[in-house]
XYZ file of N, CA, C and O in Angstrom:
512
model
N -9.640 15.374 -44.362
C -10.514 15.148 -45.488
C -11.260 16.428 -45.800
O -11.573 17.211 -44.918
N -11.552 16.602 -47.042
C -12.307 17.762 -47.480
C -13.772 17.416 -47.611
O -14.139 16.283 -47.908
N -14.625 18.427 -47.443
C -16.059 18.239 -47.645
C -16.335 18.265 -49.150
O -15.727 19.017 -49.905
N -17.248 17.392 -49.585
C -17.595 17.317 -51.014
C -19.111 17.398 -51.148
O -19.851 16.856 -50.325
N -19.564 18.019 -52.199
C -20.998 18.064 -52.454
C -21.415 16.768 -53.137
O -20.593 16.101 -53.789
N -22.681 16.369 -53.024
C -23.116 15.086 -53.591
C -22.924 14.973 -55.098
O -22.703 13.878 -55.622
N -22.983 16.083 -55.812
C -22.820 16.012 -57.268
C -21.400 15.586 -57.629
O -21.190 14.884 -58.618
N -20.422 15.991 -56.838
C -19.027 15.628 -57.122
C -18.763 14.150 -56.864
O -17.889 13.546 -57.475
N -19.498 13.557 -55.963
C -19.259 12.154 -55.611
C -19.656 11.229 -56.751
O -19.003 10.232 -57.027
N -20.746 11.569 -57.474
C -21.215 10.719 -58.565
C -20.327 10.736 -59.788
O -20.318 9.798 -60.592
N -19.562 11.765 -59.990
C -18.706 11.881 -61.168
C -17.324 11.340 -60.830
O -16.678 11.814 -59.902
N -16.848 10.327 -61.559
C -15.507 9.815 -61.256
C -14.425 10.812 -61.676
O -14.368 11.239 -62.829
N -13.637 11.204 -60.742
C -12.513 12.096 -61.009
C -11.367 11.703 -60.073
O -11.518 10.860 -59.189
N -10.246 12.333 -60.269
C -9.084 12.036 -59.420
C -9.383 12.365 -57.973
O -8.965 11.663 -57.043
N -10.134 13.426 -57.784
C -10.469 13.846 -56.422
C -11.354 12.811 -55.727
O -11.131 12.453 -54.574
N -12.389 12.319 -56.398
C -13.282 11.339 -55.775
C -12.587 10.008 -55.570
O -12.821 9.327 -54.576
N -11.723 9.606 -56.483
C -10.983 8.364 -56.301
C -10.040 8.457 -55.102
O -9.867 7.498 -54.358
N -9.453 9.630 -54.932
C -8.570 9.844 -53.790
C -9.346 9.706 -52.487
O -8.877 9.115 -51.531
N -10.568 10.240 -52.447
C -11.396 10.162 -51.247
C -11.734 8.703 -50.942
O -11.696 8.254 -49.800
N -12.067 7.915 -51.990
C -12.398 6.502 -51.783
C -11.190 5.753 -51.234
O -11.299 5.000 -50.268
N -10.018 5.957 -51.834
C -8.818 5.273 -51.344
C -8.434 5.764 -49.951
O -7.956 5.005 -49.125
N -8.667 7.042 -49.704
C -8.355 7.602 -48.398
C -9.248 6.976 -47.323
O -8.800 6.694 -46.217
N -10.516 6.744 -47.653
C -11.418 6.088 -46.700
C -10.925 4.681 -46.371
O -10.965 4.261 -45.206
N -10.464 3.956 -47.360
C -9.944 2.615 -47.121
C -8.701 2.660 -46.231
O -8.539 1.840 -45.322
N -7.841 3.636 -46.487
C -6.638 3.786 -45.654
C -7.006 4.138 -44.208
O -6.383 3.644 -43.265
N -8.015 4.996 -44.045
C -8.436 5.354 -42.691
C -9.004 4.141 -41.954
O -8.744 3.956 -40.761
N -9.781 3.309 -42.640
C -10.313 2.098 -42.009
C -9.178 1.153 -41.602
O -9.194 0.558 -40.534
N -8.174 1.034 -42.472
C -7.030 0.186 -42.154
C -6.271 0.737 -40.943
O -5.858 -0.016 -40.058
N -6.113 2.067 -40.890
C -5.436 2.680 -39.742
C -6.206 2.451 -38.448
O -5.612 2.271 -37.392
N -7.538 2.464 -38.524
C -8.335 2.197 -37.332
C -8.124 0.768 -36.829
O -8.097 0.517 -35.628
N -7.972 -0.172 -37.744
C -7.718 -1.552 -37.344
C -6.333 -1.688 -36.699
O -6.138 -2.498 -35.793
N -5.384 -0.905 -37.160
C -4.023 -0.996 -36.631
C -3.805 -0.118 -35.396
O -2.753 -0.182 -34.770
N -4.803 0.695 -35.064
C -4.659 1.625 -33.947
C -4.414 0.900 -32.624
O -3.546 1.287 -31.843
N -5.166 -0.156 -32.374
C -5.010 -0.906 -31.123
C -3.612 -1.513 -31.013
O -2.992 -1.502 -29.948
N -3.101 -2.015 -32.131
C -1.744 -2.579 -32.128
C -0.705 -1.505 -31.832
O 0.243 -1.733 -31.084
N -0.886 -0.329 -32.396
C 0.050 0.773 -32.126
C 0.012 1.184 -30.664
O 1.046 1.500 -30.068
N -1.183 1.198 -30.081
C -1.292 1.540 -28.659
C -0.571 0.507 -27.796
O 0.097 0.851 -26.830
N -0.723 -0.757 -28.138
C -0.046 -1.809 -27.380
C 1.471 -1.681 -27.496
O 2.191 -1.851 -26.510
N 1.966 -1.383 -28.695
C 3.410 -1.205 -28.871
C 3.919 -0.006 -28.076
O 5.002 -0.054 -27.478
N 3.134 1.072 -28.051
C 3.528 2.251 -27.276
C 3.560 1.922 -25.788
O 4.459 2.365 -25.057
N 2.598 1.132 -25.317
C 2.563 0.740 -23.915
C 3.762 -0.134 -23.557
O 4.377 0.028 -22.497
N 4.136 -1.036 -24.453
C 5.313 -1.890 -24.222
C 6.579 -1.044 -24.159
O 7.430 -1.238 -23.280
N 6.716 -0.077 -25.065
C 7.884 0.814 -25.046
C 7.927 1.645 -23.770
O 8.990 1.844 -23.172
N 6.768 2.134 -23.340
C 6.708 2.936 -22.127
C 7.129 2.115 -20.907
O 7.916 2.584 -20.077
N 6.631 0.886 -20.792
C 7.008 0.031 -19.666
C 8.490 -0.314 -19.694
O 9.149 -0.372 -18.650
N 9.030 -0.542 -20.884
C 10.452 -0.833 -21.012
C 11.292 0.362 -20.551
O 12.274 0.209 -19.823
N 10.879 1.555 -20.950
C 11.583 2.767 -20.563
C 11.525 2.968 -19.044
O 12.522 3.314 -18.410
N 10.353 2.727 -18.443
C 10.228 2.874 -16.988
C 11.111 1.880 -16.250
O 11.707 2.210 -15.230
N 11.207 0.660 -16.764
C 12.082 -0.337 -16.139
C 13.543 0.084 -16.221
O 14.301 -0.096 -15.260
N 13.948 0.654 -17.360
C 15.327 1.132 -17.498
C 15.599 2.263 -16.513
O 16.664 2.318 -15.884
N 14.649 3.195 -16.383
C 14.822 4.302 -15.442
C 14.920 3.802 -14.004
O 15.763 4.269 -13.235
N 14.062 2.855 -13.643
C 14.090 2.321 -12.294
C 15.404 1.603 -12.016
O 15.988 1.754 -10.942
N 15.900 0.848 -12.978
C 17.170 0.140 -12.811
C 18.318 1.134 -12.625
O 19.184 0.960 -11.765
N 18.322 2.215 -13.408
C 19.361 3.241 -13.283
C 19.265 3.922 -11.913
O 20.276 4.114 -11.232
N 18.054 4.287 -11.505
C 17.878 4.958 -10.227
C 18.298 4.049 -9.076
O 18.979 4.476 -8.149
N 17.869 2.794 -9.113
C 18.207 1.861 -8.038
C 19.707 1.606 -7.939
O 20.212 1.308 -6.861
N 20.427 1.728 -9.046
C 21.872 1.515 -8.996
C 22.585 2.661 -8.279
O 23.679 2.483 -7.763
N 21.965 3.842 -8.229
C 22.580 5.014 -7.599
C 22.173 5.207 -6.143
O 22.768 5.992 -5.433
N 21.148 4.519 -5.686
C 20.628 4.708 -4.336
C 21.491 3.963 -3.321
O 21.851 2.813 -3.528
N 21.818 4.660 -2.242
C 22.524 4.014 -1.136
C 21.480 3.442 -0.185
O 20.578 4.147 0.257
N 21.597 2.183 0.121
C 20.659 1.544 1.025
C 21.125 1.790 2.450
O 22.270 1.495 2.802
N 20.251 2.351 3.242
C 20.579 2.657 4.627
C 19.532 1.983 5.511
O 18.376 2.369 5.500
N 19.931 0.960 6.232
C 19.012 0.239 7.093
C 19.457 0.388 8.537
O 20.643 0.395 8.835
N 18.476 0.516 9.401
C 18.745 0.597 10.829
C 18.150 -0.640 11.503
O 17.173 -1.212 11.029
N 18.745 -1.031 12.600
C 18.287 -2.200 13.356
C 17.764 -1.739 14.715
O 18.058 -0.624 15.163
N 17.005 -2.595 15.363
C 16.479 -2.267 16.691
C 17.648 -2.012 17.630
O 18.601 -2.792 17.690
N 17.592 -0.884 18.316
C 18.650 -0.516 19.249
C 19.652 0.476 18.673
O 20.450 1.037 19.419
N 19.642 0.721 17.368
C 20.547 1.708 16.760
C 20.121 3.116 17.169
O 18.950 3.385 17.430
N 21.101 4.004 17.219
C 20.826 5.401 17.529
C 20.831 6.206 16.233
O 21.700 6.025 15.383
N 19.836 7.113 16.107
C 19.717 7.921 14.895
C 19.369 9.360 15.268
O 18.824 9.630 16.336
N 19.705 10.277 14.376
C 19.264 11.657 14.471
C 18.063 11.830 13.548
O 17.993 11.212 12.490
N 17.136 12.698 13.947
C 15.965 12.983 13.123
C 16.120 14.373 12.501
O 16.518 15.324 13.172
N 15.784 14.491 11.243
C 15.848 15.772 10.541
C 14.753 16.685 11.090
O 13.600 16.283 11.210
N 15.101 17.923 11.413
C 14.120 18.866 11.960
C 13.028 19.207 10.953
O 11.902 19.501 11.329
N 13.324 19.186 9.692
C 12.329 19.510 8.671
C 11.360 18.355 8.440
O 10.364 18.508 7.750
N 11.618 17.189 9.011
C 10.755 16.022 8.825
C 9.378 16.228 9.445
O 8.401 15.647 8.997
N 9.282 17.046 10.478
C 8.005 17.256 11.134
C 7.098 18.191 10.351
O 5.901 18.209 10.562
N 7.655 18.982 9.464
C 6.863 19.894 8.651
C 6.279 21.045 9.444
O 5.277 21.624 9.052
N 6.900 21.397 10.556
C 6.410 22.513 11.356
C 6.966 23.809 10.784
O 7.339 23.871 9.627
N 7.050 24.820 11.612
C 7.557 26.114 11.172
C 8.981 25.976 10.648
O 9.742 25.117 11.085
N 9.314 26.854 9.703
C 10.676 26.840 9.173
C 11.638 27.289 10.263
O 11.388 28.257 10.977
N 12.717 26.569 10.380
C 13.692 26.896 11.420
C 14.505 28.116 11.008
O 14.575 28.481 9.850
N 15.093 28.699 11.990
C 15.923 29.870 11.727
C 17.187 29.469 10.970
O 17.519 28.297 10.834
N 17.894 30.460 10.555
C 19.077 30.256 9.722
C 20.152 29.432 10.425
O 20.750 28.537 9.833
N 20.394 29.703 11.682
C 21.465 29.032 12.411
C 20.956 27.924 13.332
O 21.692 27.432 14.189
N 19.713 27.524 13.171
C 19.160 26.446 13.997
C 19.772 25.113 13.567
O 20.167 24.936 12.421
N 19.853 24.151 14.476
C 20.426 22.848 14.125
C 19.538 22.107 13.105
O 18.319 22.186 13.157
N 20.170 21.377 12.221
C 19.449 20.636 11.189
C 18.933 19.302 11.725
O 17.872 18.850 11.323
N 19.685 18.684 12.610
C 19.330 17.359 13.132
C 18.971 17.463 14.599
O 19.589 18.196 15.360
N 17.970 16.694 15.025
C 17.482 16.716 16.390
C 18.096 15.582 17.190
O 18.520 14.582 16.631
N 18.041 15.698 18.483
C 18.652 14.773 19.452
C 18.629 13.302 19.020
O 17.804 12.906 18.218
N 19.520 12.490 19.571
C 19.525 11.065 19.185
C 18.309 10.320 19.729
O 17.857 10.560 20.839
N 17.804 9.430 18.900
C 16.691 8.546 19.262
C 17.156 7.112 19.100
O 18.084 6.830 18.357
N 16.474 6.200 19.771
C 16.783 4.777 19.656
C 15.683 4.135 18.814
O 14.498 4.389 19.014
N 16.074 3.282 17.871
C 15.105 2.566 17.038
C 14.426 1.524 17.908
O 15.071 0.655 18.487
N 13.090 1.612 17.999
C 12.333 0.689 18.835
C 11.783 -0.470 18.019
O 11.762 -1.607 18.488
N 11.346 -0.178 16.785
C 10.709 -1.218 15.977
C 10.936 -0.903 14.495
O 10.878 0.246 14.073
N 11.208 -1.955 13.718
C 11.351 -1.820 12.270
C 10.020 -2.241 11.656
O 9.571 -3.364 11.826
N 9.368 -1.294 10.934
C 8.050 -1.569 10.371
C 8.108 -2.068 8.938
O 7.131 -2.562 8.419
N 9.237 -1.931 8.276
C 9.382 -2.393 6.890
C 9.346 -1.253 5.896
O 8.756 -0.204 6.140
N 9.991 -1.476 4.757
C 10.083 -0.506 3.664
C 10.601 0.845 4.137
O 10.136 1.899 3.723
N 11.556 0.841 5.052
C 12.211 2.074 5.475
C 11.494 2.844 6.561
O 11.871 3.956 6.868
N 10.444 2.299 7.153
C 9.714 2.985 8.221
C 10.138 2.429 9.577
O 10.333 1.226 9.735
N 10.263 3.336 10.551
C 10.741 2.951 11.873
C 9.935 3.646 12.963
O 9.467 4.766 12.780
N 9.809 2.987 14.130
C 9.256 3.593 15.333
C 10.429 3.875 16.267
O 11.382 3.103 16.320
N 10.316 4.981 17.044
C 11.435 5.424 17.865
C 11.028 5.645 19.298
O 9.851 5.765 19.620
N 12.064 5.751 20.131
C 11.885 6.192 21.504
C 13.068 7.080 21.858
O 14.142 6.967 21.270
N 12.821 7.983 22.811
C 13.925 8.836 23.265
C 14.873 7.985 24.102
O 14.570 6.845 24.459
N 16.009 8.515 24.416
C 17.023 7.747 25.142
C 16.551 7.302 26.520
O 16.969 6.267 27.016
N 15.657 8.068 27.140
C 15.179 7.708 28.466
C 13.839 6.975 28.423
O 13.139 6.885 29.421
N 13.432 6.427 27.267
C 12.325 5.488 27.174
C 10.984 6.003 26.699
O 10.056 5.222 26.549
N 10.805 7.288 26.454
C 9.516 7.806 25.995
C 9.376 7.520 24.494
O 10.237 7.882 23.696
N 8.254 6.867 24.130
C 8.049 6.500 22.726
C 7.577 7.711 21.914
O 6.763 8.508 22.370
N 8.088 7.836 20.702
C 7.671 8.886 19.767
C 6.465 8.343 18.991
O 6.546 7.259 18.405
N 5.327 9.062 18.959
C 4.106 8.509 18.366
C 4.142 8.368 16.844
O 3.395 7.584 16.281
N 5.000 9.069 16.186
C 4.991 9.025 14.729
C 6.110 8.160 14.181
O 7.106 7.931 14.839
N 5.902 7.663 12.962
C 6.943 6.878 12.300
C 7.673 7.770 11.317
O 7.095 8.719 10.780
N 8.919 7.453 11.070
C 9.713 8.230 10.122
C 10.360 7.301 9.105
O 10.578 6.115 9.370
N 10.681 7.863 7.973
C 11.297 7.120 6.888
C 12.809 7.274 6.934
O 13.337 8.211 7.537
N 13.508 6.388 6.271
C 14.964 6.403 6.244
C 15.520 7.717 5.709
O 16.579 8.168 6.128
N 14.802 8.354 4.773
C 15.296 9.584 4.171
C 15.362 10.727 5.185
O 16.048 11.720 4.959
N 14.644 10.620 6.308
C 14.609 11.670 7.316
C 15.527 11.373 8.504
O 15.461 12.062 9.514
N 16.357 10.351 8.370
C 17.203 9.905 9.479
C 18.676 9.875 9.105
O 19.009 9.771 7.933
N 19.502 9.946 10.142
C 20.940 9.838 9.959
C 21.501 9.052 11.121
O 21.098 9.247 12.264
N 22.437 8.165 10.848
C 23.030 7.308 11.869
C 23.775 8.159 12.888
O 24.480 9.108 12.559
N 23.629 7.791 14.155
C 24.305 8.479 15.261
C 25.253 7.484 15.913
O 24.858 6.372 16.263
N 26.514 7.856 16.060
C 27.508 6.963 16.651
C 27.770 7.403 18.087
O 28.497 8.360 18.328
N 27.135 6.724 19.032
C 27.325 7.063 20.464
C 28.246 6.016 21.070
O 28.134 4.861 20.895
């Protein structure tokens, strides 16, 4: 909108009529603003559901049971970066407890419990 001096407002002209109609259109747009936001939110949720469905169709489900043997990724601990030729996977562990949603508690083969839990993404099945 353009700024107008008070003298221009009192005189009917095309410019002042445009401003009056423009004000009415702006008020109408303000009333419709909430509806537009709701429609945008519905579209956004629909898009997120489509993305999740596509992603879930590509994911391989890997579940371990109590007593299964697994290797742990060395980078899972987040310690120092390993050397170039260092092994990627660490010794086999036995699954001690399934905590749900891909989290597991472990113990070493000779019975010492590992204090931390790890996720499925940091594990690989070991066939002993």
